[in-house]
Tab-separated table of N, CA, C and O in Angstrom:
chain	number	residue	atom	x	y	z
A	1	MET	N	-33.261	3.950	-68.960
A	1	MET	CA	-33.240	3.298	-70.252
A	1	MET	C	-31.824	2.875	-70.635
A	1	MET	O	-31.627	1.843	-71.234
A	2	LEU	N	-30.825	3.675	-70.282
A	2	LEU	CA	-29.443	3.368	-70.609
A	2	LEU	C	-28.986	2.074	-69.926
A	2	LEU	O	-28.258	1.274	-70.527
A	3	HIS	N	-29.440	1.846	-68.683
A	3	HIS	CA	-29.084	0.617	-67.972
A	3	HIS	C	-29.624	-0.616	-68.698
A	3	HIS	O	-28.964	-1.647	-68.758
A	4	LYS	N	-30.815	-0.511	-69.253
A	4	LYS	CA	-31.412	-1.629	-69.976
A	4	LYS	C	-30.607	-1.937	-71.240
A	4	LYS	O	-30.332	-3.090	-71.552
A	5	ILE	N	-30.206	-0.897	-71.942
A	5	ILE	CA	-29.403	-1.091	-73.162
A	5	ILE	C	-28.076	-1.756	-72.807
A	5	ILE	O	-27.638	-2.707	-73.480
A	6	PHE	N	-27.433	-1.294	-71.751
A	6	PHE	CA	-26.170	-1.898	-71.325
A	6	PHE	C	-26.376	-3.353	-70.886
A	6	PHE	O	-25.544	-4.211	-71.166
A	7	ALA	N	-27.480	-3.631	-70.185
A	7	ALA	CA	-27.768	-5.003	-69.752
A	7	ALA	C	-27.950	-5.910	-70.966
A	7	ALA	O	-27.435	-7.039	-70.992
A	8	ASP	N	-28.663	-5.445	-71.974
A	8	ASP	CA	-28.833	-6.233	-73.198
A	8	ASP	C	-27.494	-6.457	-73.888
A	8	ASP	O	-27.219	-7.544	-74.398
A	9	PHE	N	-26.655	-5.441	-73.887
A	9	PHE	CA	-25.324	-5.582	-74.485
A	9	PHE	C	-24.488	-6.607	-73.721
A	9	PHE	O	-23.756	-7.401	-74.325
A	10	VAL	N	-24.592	-6.618	-72.393
A	10	VAL	CA	-23.860	-7.585	-71.583
A	10	VAL	C	-24.305	-9.014	-71.917
A	10	VAL	O	-23.479	-9.926	-72.011
A	11	VAL	N	-25.596	-9.219	-72.128
A	11	VAL	CA	-26.088	-10.543	-72.523
A	11	VAL	C	-25.483	-10.953	-73.866
A	11	VAL	O	-25.052	-12.091	-74.056
A	12	PHE	N	-25.401	-10.007	-74.797
A	12	PHE	CA	-24.807	-10.285	-76.103
A	12	PHE	C	-23.328	-10.658	-75.956
A	12	PHE	O	-22.858	-11.627	-76.551
A	13	VAL	N	-22.585	-9.913	-75.150
A	13	VAL	CA	-21.166	-10.208	-74.906
A	13	VAL	C	-21.024	-11.561	-74.230
A	13	VAL	O	-20.133	-12.346	-74.564
A	14	HIS	N	-21.905	-11.864	-73.296
A	14	HIS	CA	-21.894	-13.151	-72.602
A	14	HIS	C	-22.082	-14.291	-73.603
A	14	HIS	O	-21.391	-15.314	-73.545
A	15	PHE	N	-23.008	-14.119	-74.520
A	15	PHE	CA	-23.250	-15.106	-75.568
A	15	PHE	C	-22.001	-15.289	-76.434
A	15	PHE	O	-21.602	-16.421	-76.740
A	16	LEU	N	-21.354	-14.196	-76.812
A	16	LEU	CA	-20.120	-14.279	-77.596
A	16	LEU	C	-19.013	-14.984	-76.818
A	16	LEU	O	-18.230	-15.753	-77.388
A	17	TRP	N	-18.936	-14.725	-75.511
A	17	TRP	CA	-17.928	-15.369	-74.670
A	17	TRP	C	-18.150	-16.885	-74.645
A	17	TRP	O	-17.198	-17.660	-74.740
A	18	ILE	N	-19.390	-17.299	-74.534
A	18	ILE	CA	-19.705	-18.729	-74.537
A	18	ILE	C	-19.312	-19.350	-75.883
A	18	ILE	O	-18.721	-20.444	-75.925
A	19	LEU	N	-19.605	-18.674	-76.974
A	19	LEU	CA	-19.186	-19.163	-78.290
A	19	LEU	C	-17.663	-19.257	-78.374
A	19	LEU	O	-17.117	-20.212	-78.934
A	20	PHE	N	-16.971	-18.285	-77.808
A	20	PHE	CA	-15.510	-18.316	-77.791
A	20	PHE	C	-14.995	-19.508	-76.993
A	20	PHE	O	-14.043	-20.171	-77.399
A	21	LEU	N	-15.632	-19.801	-75.859
A	21	LEU	CA	-15.202	-20.955	-75.076
A	21	LEU	C	-15.422	-22.263	-75.836
A	21	LEU	O	-14.632	-23.193	-75.725
A	22	ILE	N	-16.476	-22.322	-76.615
A	22	ILE	CA	-16.772	-23.534	-77.377
A	22	ILE	C	-15.820	-23.671	-78.570
A	22	ILE	O	-15.275	-24.750	-78.816
A	23	PHE	N	-15.615	-22.608	-79.310
A	23	PHE	CA	-14.877	-22.682	-80.570
A	23	PHE	C	-13.509	-22.000	-80.537
A	23	PHE	O	-12.837	-21.923	-81.564
A	24	GLY	N	-13.089	-21.520	-79.392
A	24	GLY	CA	-11.846	-20.758	-79.300
A	24	GLY	C	-10.598	-21.507	-79.697
A	24	GLY	O	-9.626	-20.906	-80.161
A	25	ALA	N	-10.598	-22.818	-79.545
A	25	ALA	CA	-9.414	-23.589	-79.922
A	25	ALA	C	-9.142	-23.483	-81.413
A	25	ALA	O	-7.990	-23.576	-81.847
A	26	LEU	N	-10.172	-23.270	-82.191
A	26	LEU	CA	-9.978	-23.131	-83.635
A	26	LEU	C	-9.146	-21.894	-83.961
A	26	LEU	O	-8.387	-21.879	-84.933
A	27	LEU	N	-9.269	-20.858	-83.146
A	27	LEU	CA	-8.450	-19.658	-83.306
A	27	LEU	C	-7.148	-19.764	-82.514
A	27	LEU	O	-6.114	-19.266	-82.942
A	28	GLY	N	-7.220	-20.438	-81.382
A	28	GLY	CA	-6.067	-20.538	-80.496
A	28	GLY	C	-4.918	-21.351	-81.046
A	28	GLY	O	-3.766	-21.133	-80.660
A	29	VAL	N	-5.191	-22.288	-81.943
A	29	VAL	CA	-4.093	-23.084	-82.501
A	29	VAL	C	-3.199	-22.242	-83.407
A	29	VAL	O	-2.055	-22.603	-83.665
A	30	ARG	N	-3.693	-21.122	-83.872
A	30	ARG	CA	-2.925	-20.252	-84.773
A	30	ARG	C	-2.353	-19.018	-84.069
A	30	ARG	O	-1.474	-18.362	-84.610
A	31	ASN	N	-2.868	-18.708	-82.898
A	31	ASN	CA	-2.455	-17.479	-82.219
A	31	ASN	C	-2.244	-17.772	-80.741
A	31	ASN	O	-3.181	-18.136	-80.026
A	32	LYS	N	-1.000	-17.607	-80.307
A	32	LYS	CA	-0.638	-17.950	-78.931
A	32	LYS	C	-1.402	-17.115	-77.888
A	32	LYS	O	-1.819	-17.630	-76.864
A	33	ALA	N	-1.597	-15.833	-78.150
A	33	ALA	CA	-2.307	-14.969	-77.198
A	33	ALA	C	-3.753	-15.433	-77.036
A	33	ALA	O	-4.266	-15.504	-75.914
A	34	ILE	N	-4.408	-15.745	-78.151
A	34	ILE	CA	-5.787	-16.237	-78.086
A	34	ILE	C	-5.835	-17.569	-77.346
A	34	ILE	O	-6.747	-17.822	-76.559
A	35	LYS	N	-4.844	-18.408	-77.578
A	35	LYS	CA	-4.785	-19.701	-76.889
A	35	LYS	C	-4.739	-19.500	-75.370
A	35	LYS	O	-5.470	-20.170	-74.634
A	36	TYR	N	-3.898	-18.580	-74.890
A	36	TYR	CA	-3.797	-18.336	-73.444
A	36	TYR	C	-5.110	-17.791	-72.875
A	36	TYR	O	-5.547	-18.202	-71.800
A	37	ILE	N	-5.731	-16.878	-73.601
A	37	ILE	CA	-7.021	-16.337	-73.148
A	37	ILE	C	-8.067	-17.448	-73.130
A	37	ILE	O	-8.840	-17.572	-72.165
A	38	HIS	N	-8.081	-18.279	-74.167
A	38	HIS	CA	-9.069	-19.350	-74.270
A	38	HIS	C	-8.890	-20.385	-73.160
A	38	HIS	O	-9.858	-20.746	-72.478
A	39	VAL	N	-7.671	-20.847	-72.962
A	39	VAL	CA	-7.419	-21.849	-71.919
A	39	VAL	C	-7.729	-21.267	-70.537
A	39	VAL	O	-8.324	-21.942	-69.686
A	40	SER	N	-7.366	-20.000	-70.317
A	40	SER	CA	-7.695	-19.349	-69.035
A	40	SER	C	-9.203	-19.269	-68.839
A	40	SER	O	-9.705	-19.503	-67.737
A	41	GLY	N	-9.923	-18.938	-69.902
A	41	GLY	CA	-11.385	-18.893	-69.826
A	41	GLY	C	-11.987	-20.249	-69.519
A	41	GLY	O	-12.934	-20.362	-68.728
A	42	LEU	N	-11.432	-21.305	-70.129
A	42	LEU	CA	-11.924	-22.659	-69.842
A	42	LEU	C	-11.667	-23.045	-68.386
A	42	LEU	O	-12.538	-23.624	-67.729
A	43	LEU	N	-10.475	-22.708	-67.882
A	43	LEU	CA	-10.170	-23.001	-66.480
A	43	LEU	C	-11.096	-22.224	-65.547
A	43	LEU	O	-11.579	-22.766	-64.545
A	44	PHE	N	-11.360	-20.971	-65.877
A	44	PHE	CA	-12.278	-20.177	-65.069
A	44	PHE	C	-13.687	-20.768	-65.110
A	44	PHE	O	-14.385	-20.808	-64.091
A	45	ALA	N	-14.106	-21.260	-66.283
A	45	ALA	CA	-15.428	-21.887	-66.409
A	45	ALA	C	-15.526	-23.120	-65.513
A	45	ALA	O	-16.562	-23.361	-64.885
A	46	ILE	N	-14.447	-23.901	-65.448
A	46	ILE	CA	-14.436	-25.077	-64.559
A	46	ILE	C	-14.542	-24.637	-63.104
A	46	ILE	O	-15.319	-25.194	-62.326
A	47	LEU	N	-13.779	-23.620	-62.711
A	47	LEU	CA	-13.834	-23.124	-61.329
A	47	LEU	C	-15.228	-22.626	-60.973
A	47	LEU	O	-15.720	-22.878	-59.862
A	48	ILE	N	-15.847	-21.900	-61.891
A	48	ILE	CA	-17.202	-21.402	-61.653
A	48	ILE	C	-18.151	-22.559	-61.378
A	48	ILE	O	-18.969	-22.501	-60.460
A	49	GLN	N	-18.030	-23.629	-62.151
A	49	GLN	CA	-18.923	-24.771	-61.987
A	49	GLN	C	-18.625	-25.536	-60.706
A	49	GLN	O	-19.541	-25.943	-59.992
A	50	ILE	N	-17.365	-25.735	-60.399
A	50	ILE	CA	-16.991	-26.497	-59.195
A	50	ILE	C	-17.447	-25.782	-57.929
A	50	ILE	O	-17.994	-26.401	-57.016
A	51	PHE	N	-17.239	-24.477	-57.870
A	51	PHE	CA	-17.553	-23.719	-56.655
A	51	PHE	C	-18.947	-23.107	-56.645
A	51	PHE	O	-19.340	-22.478	-55.666
A	52	GLY	N	-19.708	-23.294	-57.725
A	52	GLY	CA	-21.070	-22.780	-57.768
A	52	GLY	C	-21.148	-21.267	-57.857
A	52	GLY	O	-22.119	-20.664	-57.410
A	53	TRP	N	-20.122	-20.652	-58.425
A	53	TRP	CA	-20.105	-19.206	-58.589
A	53	TRP	C	-20.922	-18.811	-59.812
A	53	TRP	O	-21.258	-19.631	-60.643
A	54	TYR	N	-21.214	-17.532	-59.908
A	54	TYR	CA	-21.825	-16.975	-61.103
A	54	TYR	C	-20.759	-16.205	-61.870
A	54	TYR	O	-19.861	-15.608	-61.286
A	55	CYS	N	-20.899	-16.205	-63.165
A	55	CYS	CA	-19.989	-15.445	-64.022
A	55	CYS	C	-20.120	-13.958	-63.681
A	55	CYS	O	-21.220	-13.472	-63.418
A	56	PRO	N	-19.014	-13.234	-63.698
A	56	PRO	CA	-19.094	-11.789	-63.449
A	56	PRO	C	-20.028	-11.063	-64.426
A	56	PRO	O	-20.645	-10.070	-64.057
A	57	LEU	N	-20.148	-11.568	-65.640
A	57	LEU	CA	-21.075	-10.952	-66.592
A	57	LEU	C	-22.526	-11.108	-66.134
A	57	LEU	O	-23.346	-10.220	-66.367
A	58	THR	N	-22.826	-12.219	-65.495
A	58	THR	CA	-24.171	-12.426	-64.959
A	58	THR	C	-24.467	-11.414	-63.859
A	58	THR	O	-25.531	-10.794	-63.842
A	59	HIS	N	-23.509	-11.226	-62.959
A	59	HIS	CA	-23.685	-10.224	-61.895
A	59	HIS	C	-23.868	-8.823	-62.477
A	59	HIS	O	-24.720	-8.069	-62.016
A	60	LEU	N	-23.081	-8.503	-63.487
A	60	LEU	CA	-23.189	-7.185	-64.111
A	60	LEU	C	-24.554	-6.994	-64.757
A	60	LEU	O	-25.187	-5.945	-64.590
A	61	GLU	N	-25.027	-8.012	-65.463
A	61	GLU	CA	-26.341	-7.899	-66.097
A	61	GLU	C	-27.448	-7.715	-65.064
A	61	GLU	O	-28.311	-6.852	-65.209
A	62	PHE	N	-27.427	-8.537	-63.994
A	62	PHE	CA	-28.444	-8.407	-62.945
A	62	PHE	C	-28.400	-7.018	-62.327
A	62	PHE	O	-29.437	-6.406	-62.078
A	63	TRP	N	-27.207	-6.500	-62.066
A	63	TRP	CA	-27.078	-5.175	-61.467
A	63	TRP	C	-27.650	-4.106	-62.401
A	63	TRP	O	-28.391	-3.225	-61.970
A	64	LEU	N	-27.308	-4.198	-63.698
A	64	LEU	CA	-27.819	-3.215	-64.652
A	64	LEU	C	-29.338	-3.278	-64.758
A	64	LEU	O	-30.014	-2.248	-64.810
A	65	ARG	N	-29.897	-4.489	-64.783
A	65	ARG	CA	-31.354	-4.621	-64.863
A	65	ARG	C	-32.022	-4.072	-63.603
A	65	ARG	O	-33.075	-3.447	-63.674
A	66	SER	N	-31.408	-4.306	-62.448
A	66	SER	CA	-31.995	-3.784	-61.209
A	66	SER	C	-31.921	-2.258	-61.160
A	66	SER	O	-32.781	-1.620	-60.573
A	67	ARG	N	-30.902	-1.690	-61.773
A	67	ARG	CA	-30.803	-0.227	-61.838
A	67	ARG	C	-31.857	0.344	-62.785
A	67	ARG	O	-32.335	1.456	-62.578
A	68	HIS	N	-32.189	-0.410	-63.807
A	68	HIS	CA	-33.214	0.034	-64.763
A	68	HIS	C	-34.600	-0.027	-64.129
A	68	HIS	O	-35.346	0.932	-64.142
A	69	ASN	N	-34.922	-1.189	-63.587
A	69	ASN	CA	-36.237	-1.388	-62.971
A	69	ASN	C	-36.143	-2.622	-62.077
A	69	ASN	O	-36.109	-3.738	-62.574
A	70	PRO	N	-36.121	-2.442	-60.764
A	70	PRO	CA	-35.948	-3.574	-59.850
A	70	PRO	C	-37.011	-4.664	-59.981
A	70	PRO	O	-36.756	-5.822	-59.679
A	71	SER	N	-38.188	-4.324	-60.435
A	71	SER	CA	-39.259	-5.321	-60.506
A	71	SER	C	-39.378	-5.975	-61.880
A	71	SER	O	-40.295	-6.752	-62.109
A	72	ILE	N	-38.448	-5.661	-62.770
A	72	ILE	CA	-38.566	-6.165	-64.143
A	72	ILE	C	-38.271	-7.672	-64.185
A	72	ILE	O	-37.315	-8.147	-63.600
A	73	ALA	N	-39.128	-8.392	-64.850
A	73	ALA	CA	-38.901	-9.824	-65.048
A	73	ALA	C	-38.172	-10.032	-66.365
A	73	ALA	O	-37.113	-10.621	-66.422
A	74	TYR	N	-38.764	-9.541	-67.416
A	74	TYR	CA	-38.108	-9.547	-68.719
A	74	TYR	C	-38.833	-8.582	-69.631
A	74	TYR	O	-40.049	-8.575	-69.703
A	75	ALA	N	-38.070	-7.810	-70.327
A	75	ALA	CA	-38.616	-6.926	-71.359
A	75	ALA	C	-37.490	-6.641	-72.331
A	75	ALA	O	-36.347	-6.535	-71.943
A	76	GLY	N	-37.819	-6.568	-73.578
A	76	GLY	CA	-36.788	-6.270	-74.558
A	76	GLY	C	-37.093	-6.910	-75.889
A	76	GLY	O	-38.176	-7.461	-76.107
A	77	SER	N	-36.128	-6.841	-76.755
A	77	SER	CA	-36.305	-7.382	-78.097
A	77	SER	C	-36.309	-8.903	-78.083
A	77	SER	O	-35.798	-9.530	-77.155
A	78	PHE	N	-36.848	-9.487	-79.112
A	78	PHE	CA	-36.894	-10.938	-79.181
A	78	PHE	C	-35.496	-11.521	-79.338
A	78	PHE	O	-35.229	-12.628	-78.869
A	79	ILE	N	-34.594	-10.784	-79.966
A	79	ILE	CA	-33.225	-11.289	-80.127
A	79	ILE	C	-32.577	-11.447	-78.756
A	79	ILE	O	-32.001	-12.492	-78.442
A	80	ILE	N	-32.691	-10.423	-77.928
A	80	ILE	CA	-32.129	-10.504	-76.579
A	80	ILE	C	-32.822	-11.611	-75.790
A	80	ILE	O	-32.179	-12.374	-75.073
A	81	HIS	N	-34.124	-11.725	-75.933
A	81	HIS	CA	-34.878	-12.769	-75.233
A	81	HIS	C	-34.339	-14.156	-75.573
A	81	HIS	O	-34.109	-14.973	-74.694
A	82	TYR	N	-34.107	-14.438	-76.834
A	82	TYR	CA	-33.613	-15.759	-77.227
A	82	TYR	C	-32.156	-15.954	-76.855
A	82	TYR	O	-31.751	-17.068	-76.506
A	83	MET	N	-31.349	-14.911	-76.893
A	83	MET	CA	-29.963	-15.040	-76.452
A	83	MET	C	-29.907	-15.349	-74.966
A	83	MET	O	-29.085	-16.147	-74.524
A	84	GLU	N	-30.789	-14.725	-74.192
A	84	GLU	CA	-30.811	-15.015	-72.765
A	84	GLU	C	-31.153	-16.481	-72.519
A	84	GLU	O	-30.595	-17.111	-71.637
A	85	ARG	N	-32.044	-17.030	-73.297
A	85	ARG	CA	-32.377	-18.450	-73.147
A	85	ARG	C	-31.188	-19.346	-73.472
A	85	ARG	O	-31.036	-20.400	-72.879
A	86	LEU	N	-30.365	-18.931	-74.419
A	86	LEU	CA	-29.164	-19.706	-74.748
A	86	LEU	C	-28.091	-19.550	-73.673
A	86	LEU	O	-27.400	-20.502	-73.337
A	87	VAL	N	-27.951	-18.338	-73.151
A	87	VAL	CA	-26.919	-18.082	-72.155
A	87	VAL	C	-27.294	-18.707	-70.814
A	87	VAL	O	-26.469	-19.318	-70.138
A	88	TYR	N	-28.538	-18.580	-70.418
A	88	TYR	CA	-28.972	-19.063	-69.113
A	88	TYR	C	-29.860	-20.295	-69.281
A	88	TYR	O	-31.068	-20.243	-69.049
A	89	LEU	N	-29.237	-21.401	-69.686
A	89	LEU	CA	-29.983	-22.644	-69.875
A	89	LEU	C	-30.535	-23.139	-68.551
A	89	LEU	O	-29.892	-23.009	-67.509
A	90	GLU	N	-31.710	-23.723	-68.599
A	90	GLU	CA	-32.325	-24.253	-67.386
A	90	GLU	C	-32.045	-25.749	-67.299
A	90	GLU	O	-32.892	-26.589	-67.601
A	91	ILE	N	-30.809	-26.075	-66.891
A	91	ILE	CA	-30.411	-27.452	-66.677
A	91	ILE	C	-29.723	-27.537	-65.324
A	91	ILE	O	-29.335	-26.521	-64.746
A	92	SER	N	-29.554	-28.758	-64.836
A	92	SER	CA	-29.007	-28.925	-63.490
A	92	SER	C	-27.539	-28.527	-63.442
A	92	SER	O	-26.836	-28.528	-64.456
A	93	GLN	N	-27.077	-28.226	-62.245
A	93	GLN	CA	-25.682	-27.841	-62.037
A	93	GLN	C	-24.744	-28.979	-62.434
A	93	GLN	O	-23.684	-28.737	-63.007
A	94	THR	N	-25.142	-30.207	-62.189
A	94	THR	CA	-24.321	-31.365	-62.554
A	94	THR	C	-24.174	-31.461	-64.071
A	94	THR	O	-23.084	-31.721	-64.581
A	95	GLU	N	-25.264	-31.239	-64.793
A	95	GLU	CA	-25.201	-31.281	-66.256
A	95	GLU	C	-24.315	-30.174	-66.809
A	95	GLU	O	-23.560	-30.395	-67.761
A	96	VAL	N	-24.372	-29.004	-66.200
A	96	VAL	CA	-23.519	-27.900	-66.631
A	96	VAL	C	-22.054	-28.241	-66.375
A	96	VAL	O	-21.186	-28.021	-67.234
A	97	LEU	N	-21.760	-28.804	-65.212
A	97	LEU	CA	-20.387	-29.183	-64.882
A	97	LEU	C	-19.869	-30.232	-65.863
A	97	LEU	O	-18.763	-30.123	-66.377
A	98	LEU	N	-20.668	-31.256	-66.153
A	98	LEU	CA	-20.248	-32.295	-67.089
A	98	LEU	C	-20.041	-31.735	-68.496
A	98	LEU	O	-19.076	-32.099	-69.180
A	99	ALA	N	-20.915	-30.850	-68.917
A	99	ALA	CA	-20.762	-30.230	-70.237
A	99	ALA	C	-19.502	-29.369	-70.283
A	99	ALA	O	-18.777	-29.369	-71.283
A	100	THR	N	-19.215	-28.658	-69.202
A	100	THR	CA	-18.022	-27.823	-69.138
A	100	THR	C	-16.764	-28.678	-69.187
A	100	THR	O	-15.811	-28.366	-69.908
A	101	ILE	N	-16.746	-29.767	-68.440
A	101	ILE	CA	-15.599	-30.682	-68.463
A	101	ILE	C	-15.427	-31.270	-69.863
A	101	ILE	O	-14.313	-31.345	-70.387
A	102	GLY	N	-16.525	-31.670	-70.488
A	102	GLY	CA	-16.462	-32.185	-71.855
A	102	GLY	C	-15.923	-31.153	-72.824
A	102	GLY	O	-15.119	-31.468	-73.712
A	103	LEU	N	-16.339	-29.913	-72.658
A	103	LEU	CA	-15.866	-28.824	-73.504
A	103	LEU	C	-14.365	-28.621	-73.336
A	103	LEU	O	-13.628	-28.457	-74.313
A	104	VAL	N	-13.891	-28.657	-72.096
A	104	VAL	CA	-12.458	-28.497	-71.835
A	104	VAL	C	-11.671	-29.643	-72.472
A	104	VAL	O	-10.658	-29.420	-73.144
A	105	ILE	N	-12.137	-30.872	-72.289
A	105	ILE	CA	-11.447	-32.027	-72.874
A	105	ILE	C	-11.409	-31.922	-74.394
A	105	ILE	O	-10.372	-32.154	-75.024
A	106	PHE	N	-12.530	-31.562	-74.994
A	106	PHE	CA	-12.590	-31.424	-76.450
A	106	PHE	C	-11.607	-30.362	-76.946
A	106	PHE	O	-10.869	-30.579	-77.904
A	107	ASN	N	-11.589	-29.209	-76.292
A	107	ASN	CA	-10.695	-28.136	-76.721
A	107	ASN	C	-9.232	-28.488	-76.494
A	107	ASN	O	-8.380	-28.180	-77.328
A	108	LEU	N	-8.920	-29.141	-75.390
A	108	LEU	CA	-7.542	-29.575	-75.172
A	108	LEU	C	-7.124	-30.587	-76.229
A	108	LEU	O	-5.992	-30.558	-76.719
A	109	TRP	N	-8.024	-31.465	-76.616
A	109	TRP	CA	-7.756	-32.420	-77.693
A	109	TRP	C	-7.450	-31.680	-78.987
A	109	TRP	O	-6.521	-32.038	-79.715
A	110	LEU	N	-8.241	-30.637	-79.285
A	110	LEU	CA	-7.987	-29.844	-80.480
A	110	LEU	C	-6.590	-29.207	-80.442
A	110	LEU	O	-5.869	-29.207	-81.437
A	111	TYR	N	-6.216	-28.680	-79.281
A	111	TYR	CA	-4.899	-28.065	-79.158
A	111	TYR	C	-3.794	-29.099	-79.368
A	111	TYR	O	-2.778	-28.824	-79.997
A	112	LEU	N	-3.976	-30.281	-78.827
A	112	LEU	CA	-2.955	-31.317	-78.961
A	112	LEU	C	-2.842	-31.839	-80.385
A	112	LEU	O	-1.771	-32.278	-80.811
A	113	GLN	N	-3.922	-31.815	-81.145
A	113	GLN	CA	-3.914	-32.282	-82.538
A	113	GLN	C	-3.124	-31.357	-83.439
A	113	GLN	O	-2.604	-31.778	-84.456
A	114	LYS	N	-3.066	-30.106	-83.106
A	114	LYS	CA	-2.436	-29.089	-83.971
A	114	LYS	C	-0.963	-28.892	-83.671
A	114	LYS	O	-0.361	-27.977	-84.153
A	115	ARG	N	-0.369	-29.721	-82.848
A	115	ARG	CA	1.059	-29.580	-82.507
A	115	ARG	C	1.940	-30.045	-83.607
A	115	ARG	O	1.843	-30.702	-84.457
C-alpha cells in the first residue's frame, strides 16, 4: 500500500514540475536561482523529447506501481486519475516535441522581456 501512495505522490510532483516548466519564467525573472533551475529543466525537457527518453519521475512511478502490484492497470482516487491524464497526454512524439520547443521559446521570450 505504501508503494501506491508514493506512486500517487510522484504523479502529483510530476504534475507540479510540468506546471513549473510552463510558468516558471514568471518566478524566474525575479529570482536567479529559480531561473537557473527553470532553464535547466526546459533544456532537459528538450533533450528528453529529442532522444525519446522518459522523465525520471515516470520511471520512478512505474517502478513504485510495479512494487505495489505488477498487474495493476489503474486504481486510485479520481484526482490522481485526472492528474495522470494531464501528465501523460496521448499525443504523438512530434506534437510533444513541437509543444516543448514552443514552451522553451515562450519562456525565453519572457526572460528577455524582463531585462
